[in-house]
Amino acid sequence: MKFLPNILTLSRLFGSFLVAVLIFKGFLFPAWIFFTLFALTDFLDGYIARKFSVKTDFGRIVDPIADKFLVNLTAISLWKVGKILGIFVISVLLR
């Protein structure tokens, strides 16, 4: 249980690349499902870490990076395949 939040965080980090590949291959619905599942891991890893008091320095540092990776890489991928406008990507990247 101690490392589960970190494993979920790492899955979100590496899952960002899976979502991007699916978008580039044209599989938007599976990409949306995986994006949603990986986004839910953000809630789940925080909940587990707080509930079982397994907060780590690794999680404190990598969790926000994984969050940004998932959202930013997805936005950039959608822009590159022409599904959203660049202005939306810029607004996501600047937030």
Short mmCIF file of C-alpha atoms in Angstrom, two decimals:
data_model
loop_
_atom_site.label_atom_id
_atom_site.label_comp_id
_atom_site.label_asym_id
_atom_site.label_seq_id
_atom_site.Cartn_x
_atom_site.Cartn_y
_atom_site.Cartn_z
CA MET A 1 0.00 0.00 0.00
CA LYS A 2 2.93 2.29 0.69
CA PHE A 3 3.96 2.64 -2.95
CA LEU A 4 0.52 2.49 -4.58
CA PRO A 5 0.10 6.29 -4.83
CA ASN A 6 3.51 6.56 -6.51
CA ILE A 7 2.66 3.75 -8.92
CA LEU A 8 -0.57 5.52 -9.85
CA THR A 9 1.34 8.76 -10.39
CA LEU A 10 3.86 7.00 -12.63
CA SER A 11 1.05 5.35 -14.58
CA ARG A 12 -0.39 8.81 -15.24
CA LEU A 13 2.99 10.09 -16.36
CA PHE A 14 3.61 7.24 -18.80
CA GLY A 15 -0.07 7.03 -19.74
CA SER A 16 0.19 10.54 -21.13
CA PHE A 17 2.25 9.11 -23.98
CA LEU A 18 -0.32 6.36 -24.60
CA VAL A 19 -3.05 8.99 -24.91
CA ALA A 20 -0.93 11.04 -27.32
CA VAL A 21 -0.18 8.00 -29.50
CA LEU A 22 -3.84 7.04 -29.63
CA ILE A 23 -4.74 10.59 -30.68
CA PHE A 24 -2.11 10.60 -33.44
CA LYS A 25 -3.33 7.20 -34.67
CA GLY A 26 -6.89 8.56 -34.86
CA PHE A 27 -8.32 6.53 -31.99
CA LEU A 28 -10.00 9.45 -30.25
CA PHE A 29 -12.59 7.52 -28.27
CA PRO A 30 -10.07 5.11 -26.70
CA ALA A 31 -7.80 8.11 -26.05
CA TRP A 32 -10.67 9.84 -24.24
CA ILE A 33 -11.33 6.74 -22.13
CA PHE A 34 -7.66 6.39 -21.17
CA PHE A 35 -7.41 10.13 -20.47
CA THR A 36 -10.40 9.84 -18.13
CA LEU A 37 -8.95 6.79 -16.36
CA PHE A 38 -5.56 8.44 -15.91
CA ALA A 39 -7.22 11.63 -14.69
CA LEU A 40 -9.07 9.58 -12.07
CA THR A 41 -5.74 8.24 -10.82
CA ASP A 42 -4.93 11.80 -9.71
CA PHE A 43 -7.84 11.72 -7.29
CA LEU A 44 -7.14 8.14 -6.26
CA ASP A 45 -3.44 8.56 -5.50
CA GLY A 46 -4.11 11.65 -3.38
CA TYR A 47 -6.90 9.92 -1.53
CA ILE A 48 -4.81 6.84 -0.77
CA ALA A 49 -1.79 8.90 0.28
CA ARG A 50 -3.85 10.95 2.73
CA LYS A 51 -6.00 8.11 4.04
CA PHE A 52 -3.08 5.80 4.78
CA SER A 53 -0.51 8.52 5.53
CA VAL A 54 1.88 7.38 2.83
CA LYS A 55 2.93 10.77 1.52
CA THR A 56 6.40 10.80 -0.03
CA ASP A 57 8.75 13.45 -1.38
CA PHE A 58 8.70 11.61 -4.70
CA GLY A 59 4.91 11.92 -4.90
CA ARG A 60 4.98 15.54 -3.82
CA ILE A 61 7.36 16.38 -6.68
CA VAL A 62 6.23 14.02 -9.47
CA ASP A 63 2.44 14.24 -8.98
CA PRO A 64 2.06 17.82 -10.31
CA ILE A 65 4.45 17.02 -13.17
CA ALA A 66 2.36 13.99 -14.16
CA ASP A 67 -0.80 16.12 -14.05
CA LYS A 68 0.73 18.73 -16.35
CA PHE A 69 2.10 16.08 -18.69
CA LEU A 70 -1.29 14.43 -19.11
CA VAL A 71 -3.19 17.64 -19.82
CA ASN A 72 -0.53 19.43 -21.86
CA LEU A 73 0.48 16.47 -24.00
CA THR A 74 -3.16 15.69 -24.72
CA ALA A 75 -3.88 19.31 -25.69
CA ILE A 76 -0.82 19.51 -27.94
CA SER A 77 -1.71 16.20 -29.60
CA LEU A 78 -5.28 17.30 -30.26
CA TRP A 79 -4.00 20.53 -31.78
CA LYS A 80 -1.49 18.73 -34.00
CA VAL A 81 -4.21 16.51 -35.47
CA GLY A 82 -6.51 19.49 -35.99
CA LYS A 83 -9.12 18.73 -33.36
CA ILE A 84 -8.73 21.93 -31.32
CA LEU A 85 -7.46 25.43 -32.05
CA GLY A 86 -3.97 26.53 -31.09
CA ILE A 87 -5.34 29.35 -28.93
CA PHE A 88 -6.86 26.75 -26.60
CA VAL A 89 -3.54 24.92 -26.37
CA ILE A 90 -1.77 28.18 -25.56
CA SER A 91 -4.28 28.95 -22.82
CA VAL A 92 -3.80 25.45 -21.33
CA LEU A 93 -0.01 25.73 -21.49
CA LEU A 94 0.03 29.17 -19.87
CA ARG A 95 -2.18 28.28 -16.94
#
